[in-house]
Amino acid sequence: MKITILGAGGMGGRFGMMLHQAGNDITLVDGWQANIDAIRQDGLQADFNGQPVTVKLPIYSPEEIDQIGDHADLIIAFTKSNQLATMFEAVKPIISENTYVLCLLNGIGHEEILKNFVNIDHLILGITMWTAGMTGPGHLSLLGDGNIELQNFTPAGKDFTLQVIDTFEKAGLNPAYSENVKYSIWRKACVNGTLNGLCSLLECNIGELGKTDVAEPMLRTIIHEFALVAAHEGVNLDEAEVYQHIAATFTAEIAAHYPSMYQDLVKNHRLTEIDFINGAVWQKGQNYNIATPYCALITQEIHAKEQILGAK
Amino acid sequence: MKITILGAGGMGGRFGMMLHQAGNDITLVDGWQANIDAIRQDGLQADFNGQPVTVKLPIYSPEEIDQIGDHADLIIAFTKSNQLATMFEAVKPIISENTYVLCLLNGIGHEEILKNFVNIDHLILGITMWTAGMTGPGHLSLLGDGNIELQNFTPAGKDFTLQVIDTFEKAGLNPAYSENVKYSIWRKACVNGTLNGLCSLLECNIGELGKTDVAEPMLRTIIHEFALVAAHEGVNLDEAEVYQHIAATFTAEIAAHYPSMYQDLVKNHRLTEIDFINGAVWQKGQNYNIATPYCALITQEIHAKEQILGAK
């Protein structure tokens, strides 16, 4: 399959490398010049579960998009959520009427942006439990196992989605077809919507948050707001199950982990993706006339912290 | 006037010193042994607007309360809000049916605690714009000017309150009788309820908070919640005026100031008084069936931060 991956960070690099090794025709697009230079010069390199792996992959900046030539069968979006619109605007020339777009980004509402660039019949949504890290330009740390759930956004896209699953299966990406990917997306968004914002504001890891006596009421209120908005979109979250799912992380190995938003904001002073998590629920809530004050305040507090820290 | 001051920190020390110099009979009660020892040995010392001042005042710990002897005419409460109940429990022996209690503490709901120890006819509430700092045990930094607004909690207390005003006037404390001290208390609580919690969570000064583009909507929502609860208690806050009053601090000299809660929590890892500010509004809101989600979440976040930092 001819696949273009937008965003050659940890996850984009992982998918590019694994799909390339399974014989697919991969092109990367990335906005970070040092990353482009490193991949062009030395290839994309990874510590792949302890083994060094290097693959040669073509990579372009968004400004070089007209050098790519052929349209891709599939575009996979692995940019930051807040760069999604800009990236798709830049790569418009490689999107044809036959191109499918797969979005595996965390959060809510990406389809609202993607609809502007691709026919919704050609949209595939999903979530992934794969992880990936970058140790420097062109260098990845790819440890552990993962899987993928995905589903076409409209019934018409099912045939191609099954082809994608076949392709991912051969690359070892452990895909599964989901009959209700929106539920999975909302359920995962609840994890990010509770842990990311609060750990970033309170500057703590997941276990430290979980040990406080206010974690449970805060989490339950946030999950309830997500559930009210999700219900309006036909997704009926099991709030008690979602809470238990998140609370289980408080005492698991992942308790020592600082969520990605903490890494972005507190450690690296980067803008966060809060507008695609709590901010998306708040925005949708306003559209549907549903009060989501916890999501609203968390979104405002994170934006305040971005501005105070001079995040970029 | 025979006056006992509970809490010989900055403000208690200021009032003790100024009222002593005007000829009143002052006794201090404090829970910090190093402070007691310093004041007993060297007196209470201050940099009083550039002049060194030392006064000898009797001081007792709550455990030594039976050594005080005579009941006071007036007890002034200058403990931390969260130590108010414990302190009054300890000093019960010096409260007679003739004793008046004056509370000038920031925040909401102190009368609910004080009612348990003194007849409400003998309760005086107020706010003060005086400031005071401690530079060490027994050492104060008393700079600048201030004033006081106060009013008896019930009409029956007015005569004695006017005597207190006369006494304070002679001590240079600039008191004024207020016809609606509850309005002033709520208005000042809005200042603390917006700036203290947010600056402590975001670890910024007042000006840095004020420069963010989310400060205005956050503040207006918090003030609105205070106003809803205040209205239920017969106090009709002018929300627009209160917002302008607070927003004025964003560009004033005080913009570089970190609120006292920031000092307590972030700098000194002490428990905060959030339960007497946003937490009191949340609690009262629950009693009155008024939703106050911003106050609720800010209270929970501050308690989470206290626990994460191991505040005591």
Coordinates of C-alpha atoms in Angstrom, one line a residue:
Chain A
M1 CA 0.0 0.0 0.0
K2 CA 1.2 3.5 -0.8
I3 CA 1.1 5.3 2.5
T4 CA 2.1 8.9 3.5
I5 CA 2.6 9.6 7.2
L6 CA 2.2 13.1 8.4
G7 CA 4.4 13.7 11.4
A8 CA 7.6 11.7 11.7
G9 CA 7.9 11.8 15.5
G10 CA 7.8 8.8 17.7
M11 CA 4.5 7.3 16.6
G12 CA 4.8 8.4 12.9
G13 CA 8.3 6.9 12.9
R14 CA 7.1 3.6 14.5
F15 CA 4.3 3.2 11.9
G16 CA 6.6 4.2 9.0
M17 CA 9.3 1.8 10.1
M18 CA 7.0 -1.2 10.7
L19 CA 4.9 -0.7 7.6
H20 CA 8.1 -0.2 5.5
Q21 CA 9.6 -3.4 6.8
A22 CA 6.3 -5.2 5.7
G23 CA 6.9 -4.0 2.1
N24 CA 4.7 -1.0 1.9
D25 CA 5.7 2.2 0.0
I26 CA 6.1 4.8 2.8
T27 CA 6.6 8.6 2.5
L28 CA 7.1 10.8 5.6
V29 CA 6.2 14.4 5.9
D30 CA 7.5 16.4 8.9
G31 CA 7.9 20.0 9.9
W32 CA 11.1 19.7 12.0
Q33 CA 14.1 20.5 9.8
A34 CA 16.7 18.8 12.0
N35 CA 14.6 15.6 11.9
I36 CA 14.3 15.8 8.1
D37 CA 18.1 16.3 7.8
A38 CA 18.9 13.4 10.2
I39 CA 16.6 11.0 8.4
R40 CA 17.9 12.0 5.0
Q41 CA 21.5 11.6 6.0
D42 CA 21.5 8.5 8.3
G43 CA 18.0 7.0 7.8
L44 CA 15.4 6.6 10.5
Q45 CA 17.0 4.8 13.4
A46 CA 15.5 3.1 16.3
D47 CA 16.2 1.1 19.4
F48 CA 13.5 -1.5 18.5
N49 CA 13.0 -3.5 21.7
G50 CA 16.7 -3.6 22.2
Q51 CA 17.7 -4.2 18.6
P52 CA 19.2 -1.3 16.5
V53 CA 17.1 -0.8 13.3
T54 CA 17.8 1.6 10.5
V55 CA 15.5 2.2 7.5
K56 CA 15.8 4.5 4.6
L57 CA 12.6 6.4 4.0
P58 CA 11.8 9.5 1.8
I59 CA 10.9 12.5 3.9
Y60 CA 9.7 15.9 2.9
S61 CA 8.8 19.1 4.7
P62 CA 5.3 20.5 4.1
E63 CA 6.8 23.2 1.8
E64 CA 8.3 20.4 -0.4
I65 CA 5.0 18.7 -0.9
D66 CA 4.9 19.1 -4.6
Q67 CA 8.0 16.9 -4.9
I68 CA 6.1 13.9 -3.6
G69 CA 4.4 13.1 -7.0
D70 CA 1.8 10.3 -6.8
H71 CA -1.1 10.5 -4.5
A72 CA -1.1 8.1 -1.5
D73 CA -3.7 5.4 -1.0
L74 CA -3.7 6.2 2.7
I75 CA -2.6 9.2 4.7
I76 CA -2.0 8.6 8.4
A77 CA -2.1 11.7 10.6
F78 CA 0.4 11.7 13.4
T79 CA 0.9 15.4 13.8
K80 CA 0.1 17.2 17.1
S81 CA -3.6 17.8 17.2
N82 CA -3.1 21.6 17.2
Q83 CA -1.0 21.3 14.0
L84 CA -3.5 19.0 12.2
A85 CA -5.3 21.8 10.3
T86 CA -2.1 23.5 9.2
M87 CA -0.5 20.3 8.0
F88 CA -3.5 19.2 6.0
E89 CA -3.7 22.6 4.4
A90 CA -0.1 22.2 3.3
V91 CA -0.5 18.7 2.0
K92 CA -3.7 19.3 0.0
P93 CA -1.9 18.6 -3.3
I94 CA -1.4 15.0 -2.4
I95 CA -5.0 14.3 -1.4
S96 CA -7.1 13.0 -4.3
E97 CA -10.7 11.9 -4.3
N98 CA -9.4 8.3 -3.8
T99 CA -7.2 9.1 -0.8
Y100 CA -8.2 7.7 2.6
V101 CA -7.2 9.4 5.8
L102 CA -6.6 7.5 9.1
C103 CA -6.5 9.5 12.4
L104 CA -5.2 7.7 15.5
L105 CA -4.7 10.9 17.5
N106 CA -5.8 11.1 21.1
G107 CA -8.7 13.3 21.8
I108 CA -12.0 14.4 20.4
G109 CA -13.2 16.3 17.4
H110 CA -10.4 15.7 14.8
E111 CA -13.0 14.6 12.3
E112 CA -14.4 18.2 12.4
I113 CA -11.0 19.3 11.0
L114 CA -10.4 16.4 8.6
K115 CA -13.9 16.8 7.0
N116 CA -12.6 19.9 5.4
F117 CA -9.9 18.1 3.6
V118 CA -11.3 14.6 2.8
N119 CA -14.7 13.2 1.9
I120 CA -16.1 11.7 5.1
D121 CA -16.6 8.4 3.3
H122 CA -12.8 8.2 3.1
L123 CA -12.2 8.9 6.8
I124 CA -11.0 6.2 9.2
L125 CA -10.8 6.8 13.0
G126 CA -9.1 4.8 15.6
I127 CA -7.1 4.6 18.7
T128 CA -3.8 2.9 19.4
M129 CA -2.1 1.6 22.5
W130 CA 1.3 1.6 20.9
T131 CA 3.8 3.9 22.5
A132 CA 6.9 5.5 21.0
G133 CA 9.6 8.0 22.1
M134 CA 12.1 10.2 20.3
T135 CA 15.7 10.4 21.7
G136 CA 16.8 13.0 19.1
P137 CA 16.3 14.0 15.5
G138 CA 15.9 10.8 13.4
H139 CA 16.2 8.6 16.5
L140 CA 13.4 6.6 18.0
S141 CA 12.9 4.5 21.1
L142 CA 10.3 1.8 20.3
L143 CA 9.7 -0.4 23.3
G144 CA 6.9 -2.8 24.2
D145 CA 3.8 -4.0 22.4
G146 CA 0.6 -2.4 21.4
N147 CA -2.5 -2.7 19.3
I148 CA -4.9 -0.6 17.2
E149 CA -8.7 -0.4 17.0
L150 CA -10.1 1.2 13.9
Q151 CA -13.3 1.8 12.0
N152 CA -14.5 3.7 8.9
F153 CA -16.3 6.9 9.8
T154 CA -19.2 6.0 7.5
P155 CA -20.4 2.5 6.3
A156 CA -19.1 3.2 2.8
G157 CA -15.5 3.2 3.9
K158 CA -15.6 -0.4 5.4
D159 CA -14.0 -2.2 2.4
F160 CA -10.9 -0.1 2.4
T161 CA -10.7 -0.1 6.1
L162 CA -10.5 -3.9 6.1
Q163 CA -7.6 -3.6 3.5
V164 CA -5.8 -1.3 6.0
I165 CA -6.3 -3.8 8.7
D166 CA -4.8 -6.5 6.5
T167 CA -1.8 -4.3 5.8
F168 CA -1.3 -3.4 9.4
E169 CA -1.7 -7.1 10.4
K170 CA 1.2 -8.0 8.1
A171 CA 3.3 -5.2 9.7
G172 CA 2.8 -6.6 13.2
L173 CA 0.7 -3.6 14.3
N174 CA -2.0 -5.8 15.9
P175 CA -5.1 -4.0 14.4
A176 CA -8.6 -5.0 15.1
Y177 CA -11.8 -3.8 13.4
S178 CA -14.1 -2.1 15.8
E179 CA -17.8 -2.0 15.5
N180 CA -17.9 1.1 17.8
V181 CA -14.7 3.0 17.6
K182 CA -16.3 6.2 18.8
Y183 CA -16.9 4.5 22.1
S184 CA -13.2 3.6 22.4
I185 CA -12.2 7.1 21.4
W186 CA -14.4 8.7 24.0
R187 CA -13.3 6.2 26.6
K188 CA -9.6 6.9 25.9
A189 CA -10.4 10.6 25.8
C190 CA -11.7 10.3 29.4
V191 CA -8.3 9.0 30.4
N192 CA -6.5 11.9 28.9
G193 CA -9.2 14.3 30.0
T194 CA -8.7 13.4 33.7
L195 CA -5.0 12.6 34.0
N196 CA -3.3 15.0 31.5
G197 CA -4.8 18.2 32.6
L198 CA -4.7 17.6 36.3
C199 CA -1.1 16.2 36.4
S200 CA 0.1 19.1 34.3
L201 CA -1.6 21.7 36.5
L202 CA -0.5 20.0 39.8
E203 CA 2.9 19.0 38.4
C204 CA 2.6 15.4 39.6
N205 CA 2.7 11.9 38.2
I206 CA -0.4 9.7 37.9
G207 CA 0.2 7.9 41.2
E208 CA 0.7 11.1 43.1
L209 CA -2.6 12.4 41.8
G210 CA -4.3 9.1 42.6
K211 CA -3.2 9.2 46.2
T212 CA -5.0 12.5 46.9
D213 CA -8.4 12.2 48.6
V214 CA -9.9 14.6 45.9
A215 CA -8.8 12.6 42.9
E216 CA -12.0 10.4 42.9
P217 CA -14.6 13.2 43.0
M218 CA -12.6 15.3 40.5
L219 CA -12.3 12.4 38.1
R220 CA -16.0 11.3 38.5
T221 CA -17.2 14.9 37.7
I222 CA -15.0 15.2 34.6
I223 CA -16.0 11.7 33.4
H224 CA -19.7 12.7 33.9
E225 CA -19.2 15.8 31.8
F226 CA -17.6 13.7 29.0
A227 CA -20.5 11.3 29.2
L228 CA -23.2 14.0 28.9
V229 CA -21.6 15.3 25.7
A230 CA -20.8 11.8 24.3
A231 CA -24.4 10.8 24.9
H232 CA -25.5 13.7 22.8
E233 CA -23.4 12.1 20.0
G234 CA -24.9 8.7 20.4
V235 CA -22.1 7.3 22.6
N236 CA -23.3 6.0 26.0
L237 CA -20.2 5.8 28.2
D238 CA -20.3 3.4 31.2
E239 CA -19.1 6.0 33.7
A240 CA -18.4 3.6 36.5
E241 CA -16.4 1.3 34.2
V242 CA -14.4 4.3 32.8
Y243 CA -13.7 5.5 36.4
Q244 CA -12.4 2.0 37.4
H245 CA -10.3 1.8 34.2
I246 CA -8.6 5.1 35.1
A247 CA -8.3 4.5 38.8
A248 CA -6.6 1.2 38.0
T249 CA -3.6 3.3 36.7
F250 CA -3.1 4.8 40.2
T251 CA -1.6 1.7 41.5
A252 CA -0.3 0.1 38.3
E253 CA 3.3 0.4 36.9
I254 CA 2.2 3.4 34.9
A255 CA 1.5 5.3 38.2
A256 CA 5.1 6.6 38.1
H257 CA 4.5 8.0 34.6
Y258 CA 4.0 11.7 33.9
P259 CA 1.4 12.2 31.1
S260 CA 2.4 13.5 27.7
M261 CA 0.8 16.8 28.4
Y262 CA 3.0 17.2 31.5
Q263 CA 6.1 16.5 29.3
D264 CA 4.9 19.0 26.7
L265 CA 3.9 21.8 29.0
V266 CA 5.9 21.6 32.2
K267 CA 9.1 20.0 30.9
N268 CA 9.4 21.4 27.4
H269 CA 7.1 24.5 27.5
R270 CA 5.2 23.5 24.5
L271 CA 1.6 24.3 23.7
T272 CA -0.7 21.4 24.7
E273 CA -3.6 19.6 23.0
I274 CA -6.1 20.6 25.7
D275 CA -8.4 22.0 23.0
F276 CA -8.9 18.5 21.6
I277 CA -9.5 16.9 25.0
N278 CA -11.3 18.9 27.8
G279 CA -11.6 21.9 25.5
A280 CA -13.4 19.9 22.8
V281 CA -15.9 18.6 25.4
W282 CA -16.4 22.2 26.6
Q283 CA -16.9 23.5 23.0
K284 CA -19.3 20.7 22.1
G285 CA -21.1 21.2 25.4
Q286 CA -21.7 24.8 24.4
N287 CA -23.0 23.8 21.1
Y288 CA -25.4 21.3 22.7
N289 CA -26.3 23.5 25.6
I290 CA -24.7 21.1 28.1
A291 CA -22.8 22.6 31.1
T292 CA -19.2 21.3 31.4
P293 CA -17.6 23.6 34.0
Y294 CA -14.8 21.3 35.1
C295 CA -13.7 20.8 31.5
A296 CA -14.0 24.6 30.9
L297 CA -11.9 25.6 33.9
I298 CA -9.3 22.9 33.3
T299 CA -9.0 24.2 29.7
Q300 CA -8.7 27.8 30.9
E301 CA -6.1 26.9 33.5
I302 CA -4.0 24.9 31.0
H303 CA -4.1 27.9 28.6
A304 CA -3.2 30.2 31.4
K305 CA -0.2 28.0 32.3
E306 CA 0.9 27.8 28.6
Q307 CA 0.9 31.6 28.5
I308 CA 2.6 32.1 31.9
L309 CA 5.4 29.6 30.9
G310 CA 5.7 31.2 27.4
A311 CA 4.9 27.8 25.7
K312 CA 5.3 27.6 22.0
Chain B
M1 CA -9.8 48.3 77.1
K2 CA -8.7 44.8 78.2
I3 CA -7.9 43.0 74.9
T4 CA -6.7 39.5 74.2
I5 CA -5.3 38.8 70.8
L6 CA -5.3 35.2 69.5
G7 CA -2.4 34.7 67.1
A8 CA 0.7 36.8 67.5
G9 CA 1.9 36.7 63.9
G10 CA 2.2 39.8 61.7
M11 CA -1.3 41.2 62.1
G12 CA -1.8 40.1 65.7
G13 CA 1.5 41.7 66.6
R14 CA 0.7 44.9 64.8
F15 CA -2.6 45.3 66.6
G16 CA -1.1 44.3 69.9
M17 CA 1.7 46.8 69.5
M18 CA -0.4 49.7 68.3
L19 CA -3.2 49.1 70.9
H20 CA -0.6 48.8 73.7
Q21 CA 1.0 52.0 72.7
A22 CA -2.4 53.7 73.0
G23 CA -2.7 52.5 76.6
N24 CA -4.8 49.4 76.4
D25 CA -4.2 46.2 78.4
I26 CA -3.0 43.7 75.9
T27 CA -2.5 39.9 76.2
L28 CA -1.2 37.8 73.4
V29 CA -1.9 34.1 72.8
D30 CA 0.1 32.1 70.3
G31 CA 0.8 28.5 69.4
W32 CA 4.4 28.9 68.1
Q33 CA 6.8 28.3 71.0
A34 CA 9.8 30.0 69.4
N35 CA 7.7 33.1 69.0
I36 CA 6.5 33.0 72.6
D37 CA 10.1 32.6 73.8
A38 CA 11.4 35.5 71.8
I39 CA 8.6 37.8 72.9
R40 CA 9.1 36.9 76.5
Q41 CA 12.9 37.3 76.4
D42 CA 13.3 40.4 74.2
G43 CA 9.8 41.8 73.8
L44 CA 7.8 42.2 70.6
Q45 CA 10.1 44.0 68.1
A46 CA 9.2 45.7 64.9
D47 CA 10.6 47.7 62.1
F48 CA 7.7 50.2 62.3
N49 CA 7.9 52.3 59.1
G50 CA 11.6 52.5 59.4
Q51 CA 11.7 53.0 63.2
P52 CA 12.7 50.2 65.6
V53 CA 10.0 49.7 68.2
T54 CA 10.0 47.2 71.1
V55 CA 7.1 46.6 73.5
K56 CA 6.8 44.2 76.4
L57 CA 3.6 42.2 76.2
P58 CA 2.4 39.2 78.1
I59 CA 2.1 36.1 75.9
Y60 CA 0.8 32.7 76.6
S61 CA 0.4 29.4 74.7
P62 CA -3.1 27.9 74.5
E63 CA -2.0 25.3 77.1
E64 CA -1.2 28.1 79.6
I65 CA -4.6 29.8 79.2
D66 CA -5.5 29.3 82.9
Q67 CA -2.6 31.6 83.8
I68 CA -4.3 34.6 82.1
G69 CA -6.7 35.3 84.9
D70 CA -9.2 38.0 84.2
H71 CA -11.6 37.8 81.2
A72 CA -11.0 40.2 78.4
D73 CA -13.5 42.8 77.2
L74 CA -12.5 42.0 73.7
I75 CA -10.9 39.0 72.0
I76 CA -9.5 39.7 68.5
A77 CA -9.0 36.6 66.3
F78 CA -5.8 36.6 64.2
T79 CA -5.1 32.9 63.9
K80 CA -5.1 31.1 60.6
S81 CA -8.7 30.4 59.6
N82 CA -8.1 26.7 59.8
Q83 CA -6.8 27.0 63.4
L84 CA -9.7 29.2 64.5
A85 CA -11.8 26.4 66.0
T86 CA -8.9 24.7 67.8
M87 CA -7.8 28.0 69.2
F88 CA -11.2 29.0 70.5
E89 CA -11.7 25.6 72.0
A90 CA -8.4 26.1 73.9
V91 CA -9.2 29.6 75.2
K92 CA -12.8 28.9 76.3
P93 CA -11.8 29.6 79.9
I94 CA -11.2 33.3 79.2
I95 CA -14.5 33.8 77.3
S96 CA -17.2 35.1 79.7
E97 CA -20.8 36.1 78.8
N98 CA -19.5 39.7 78.6
T99 CA -16.7 39.0 76.2
Y100 CA -16.9 40.4 72.7
V101 CA -15.1 38.7 69.8
L102 CA -13.8 40.6 66.7
C103 CA -12.9 38.7 63.6
L104 CA -11.0 40.4 60.9
L105 CA -9.9 37.3 59.0
N106 CA -10.1 37.1 55.3
G107 CA -12.7 34.7 53.9
I108 CA -16.2 33.5 54.5
G109 CA -18.0 31.7 57.2
H110 CA -15.9 32.4 60.3
E111 CA -19.1 33.3 62.1
E112 CA -20.3 29.7 61.8
I113 CA -17.3 28.7 63.9
L114 CA -17.4 31.6 66.3
K115 CA -21.1 31.2 67.1
N116 CA -20.1 28.0 68.9
F117 CA -18.0 30.0 71.4
V118 CA -19.6 33.4 71.8
N119 CA -23.2 34.7 71.8
I120 CA -23.8 36.2 68.4
D121 CA -24.8 39.5 70.1
H122 CA -21.2 39.7 71.1
L123 CA -19.7 39.1 67.7
I124 CA -18.1 41.8 65.6
L125 CA -17.0 41.2 62.0
G126 CA -14.8 43.3 59.8
I127 CA -12.1 43.6 57.2
T128 CA -8.8 45.3 57.4
M129 CA -6.5 46.7 54.7
W130 CA -3.5 46.8 57.1
T131 CA -0.7 44.5 56.2
A132 CA 2.1 43.0 58.3
G133 CA 5.0 40.6 57.9
M134 CA 7.1 38.5 60.3
T135 CA 10.9 38.4 59.8
G136 CA 11.4 35.9 62.5
P137 CA 10.2 34.8 66.0
G138 CA 9.1 38.0 67.8
H139 CA 10.2 40.3 64.9
L140 CA 7.7 42.2 62.7
S141 CA 7.9 44.3 59.6
L142 CA 5.1 46.9 59.8
L143 CA 5.2 49.1 56.7
G144 CA 2.6 51.4 55.2
D145 CA -0.9 52.5 56.2
G146 CA -4.2 50.7 56.4
N147 CA -7.7 50.9 57.8
I148 CA -10.5 48.8 59.2
E149 CA -14.2 48.4 58.6
L150 CA -16.3 46.8 61.2
Q151 CA -19.8 46.1 62.3
N152 CA -21.6 44.2 65.0
F153 CA -23.1 41.0 63.7
T154 CA -26.5 41.7 65.4
P155 CA -28.0 45.2 66.2
A156 CA -27.6 44.5 69.9
G157 CA -23.8 44.7 69.7
K158 CA -23.6 48.2 68.3
D159 CA -22.8 50.1 71.4
F160 CA -19.8 48.1 72.2
T161 CA -18.7 48.1 68.6
L162 CA -18.6 51.9 68.7
Q163 CA -16.4 51.7 71.9
V164 CA -14.1 49.4 69.9
I165 CA -14.0 52.0 67.1
D166 CA -13.1 54.7 69.6
T167 CA -10.3 52.5 71.1
F168 CA -8.9 51.7 67.6
E169 CA -9.1 55.3 66.5
K170 CA -6.9 56.4 69.4
A171 CA -4.4 53.7 68.4
G172 CA -4.2 55.0 64.9
L173 CA -5.8 52.0 63.3
N174 CA -8.2 54.1 61.2
P175 CA -11.4 52.2 61.9
A176 CA -14.7 53.0 60.4
Y177 CA -18.2 51.8 61.3
S178 CA -19.7 50.0 58.4
E179 CA -23.5 49.8 57.8
N180 CA -23.0 46.7 55.6
V181 CA -19.8 44.9 56.6
K182 CA -21.0 41.7 55.1
Y183 CA -20.9 43.3 51.6
S184 CA -17.3 44.4 52.3
I185 CA -16.4 40.9 53.5
W186 CA -17.9 39.2 50.4
R187 CA -16.3 41.8 48.1
K188 CA -12.9 41.1 49.7
A189 CA -13.5 37.4 49.6
C190 CA -13.9 37.7 45.8
V191 CA -10.4 39.1 45.6
N192 CA -9.0 36.2 47.5
G193 CA -11.3 33.7 45.8
T194 CA -10.0 34.7 42.3
L195 CA -6.3 35.6 42.9
N196 CA -5.2 33.2 45.7
G197 CA -6.3 29.9 44.3
L198 CA -5.3 30.6 40.7
C199 CA -1.9 32.1 41.5
S200 CA -1.2 29.2 43.8
L201 CA -2.2 26.6 41.2
L202 CA -0.5 28.3 38.3
E203 CA 2.5 29.4 40.5
C204 CA 2.5 33.0 39.2
N205 CA 2.1 36.5 40.5
I206 CA -1.0 38.6 40.1
G207 CA 0.3 40.4 37.1
E208 CA 1.2 37.2 35.3
L209 CA -2.2 35.8 35.9
G210 CA -3.8 39.1 34.7
K211 CA -1.9 39.0 31.4
T212 CA -3.4 35.7 30.3
D213 CA -6.3 35.9 27.9
V214 CA -8.3 33.5 30.1
A215 CA -8.0 35.5 33.3
E216 CA -11.1 37.6 32.6
P217 CA -13.5 34.8 31.9
M218 CA -12.2 32.7 34.8
L219 CA -12.5 35.6 37.2
R220 CA -16.0 36.6 36.0
T221 CA -17.2 33.0 36.4
I222 CA -15.8 32.8 40.0
I223 CA -17.2 36.2 41.0
H224 CA -20.6 35.1 39.6
E225 CA -20.6 32.0 41.8
F226 CA -19.7 34.1 44.8
A227 CA -22.5 36.5 43.9
L228 CA -25.1 33.8 43.6
V229 CA -24.3 32.5 47.1
A230 CA -24.0 35.9 48.6
A231 CA -27.4 36.9 47.2
H232 CA -28.8 34.0 49.1
E233 CA -27.4 35.5 52.3
G234 CA -28.9 38.9 51.5
V235 CA -25.7 40.5 50.0
N236 CA -26.1 41.7 46.5
L237 CA -22.6 42.0 45.0
D238 CA -22.1 44.3 42.0
E239 CA -20.3 41.8 39.9
A240 CA -19.0 44.3 37.3
E241 CA -17.6 46.6 40.0
V242 CA -16.0 43.7 41.8
Y243 CA -14.4 42.5 38.6
Q244 CA -13.0 46.0 37.8
H245 CA -11.7 46.2 41.4
I246 CA -9.8 43.0 41.0
A247 CA -8.7 43.6 37.4
A248 CA -7.2 46.9 38.6
T249 CA -4.6 44.9 40.5
F250 CA -3.3 43.4 37.3
T251 CA -1.5 46.6 36.3
A252 CA -1.0 48.2 39.7
E253 CA 2.1 48.0 41.9
I254 CA 0.6 44.9 43.6
A255 CA 0.8 43.0 40.3
A256 CA 4.3 41.8 41.2
H257 CA 2.9 40.4 44.5
Y258 CA 2.4 36.7 45.1
P259 CA -0.8 36.2 47.1
S260 CA -0.5 34.9 50.7
M261 CA -1.8 31.4 49.7
Y262 CA 1.0 31.1 47.2
Q263 CA 3.5 32.0 50.0
D264 CA 1.8 29.4 52.3
L265 CA 1.5 26.6 49.9
V266 CA 4.1 26.9 47.2
K267 CA 6.9 28.5 49.2
N268 CA 6.3 27.1 52.7
H269 CA 4.3 23.9 52.0
R270 CA 1.7 24.9 54.6
L271 CA -2.0 24.1 54.5
T272 CA -4.1 26.8 52.9
E273 CA -7.3 28.6 53.9
I274 CA -9.1 27.6 50.7
D275 CA -12.0 26.1 52.8
F276 CA -12.8 29.6 54.0
I277 CA -12.7 31.1 50.6
N278 CA -13.8 29.1 47.5
G279 CA -14.5 26.1 49.7
A280 CA -16.9 28.1 51.8
V281 CA -18.8 29.3 48.8
W282 CA -18.9 25.7 47.5
Q283 CA -20.2 24.4 50.9
K284 CA -22.8 27.1 51.2
G285 CA -23.8 26.5 47.6
Q286 CA -24.4 22.9 48.4
N287 CA -26.6 23.9 51.4
Y288 CA -28.6 26.4 49.2
N289 CA -28.7 24.1 46.1
I290 CA -26.6 26.6 44.1
A291 CA -24.1 25.2 41.6
T292 CA -20.5 26.5 42.2
P293 CA -18.4 24.2 40.0
Y294 CA -15.4 26.6 39.6
C295 CA -15.2 27.1 43.4
A296 CA -15.5 23.3 43.8
L297 CA -12.7 22.4 41.4
I298 CA -10.4 25.2 42.6
T299 CA -10.9 23.9 46.2
Q300 CA -10.2 20.3 45.1
E301 CA -7.2 21.3 43.1
I302 CA -5.7 23.2 46.0
H303 CA -6.3 20.3 48.4
A304 CA -4.7 18.0 45.9
K305 CA -1.7 20.3 45.7
E306 CA -1.5 20.5 49.5
Q307 CA -1.4 16.7 49.7
I308 CA 1.1 16.3 46.8
L309 CA 3.5 18.8 48.4
G310 CA 3.0 17.3 51.8
A311 CA 1.7 20.6 53.2
K312 CA 1.3 20.8 57.0

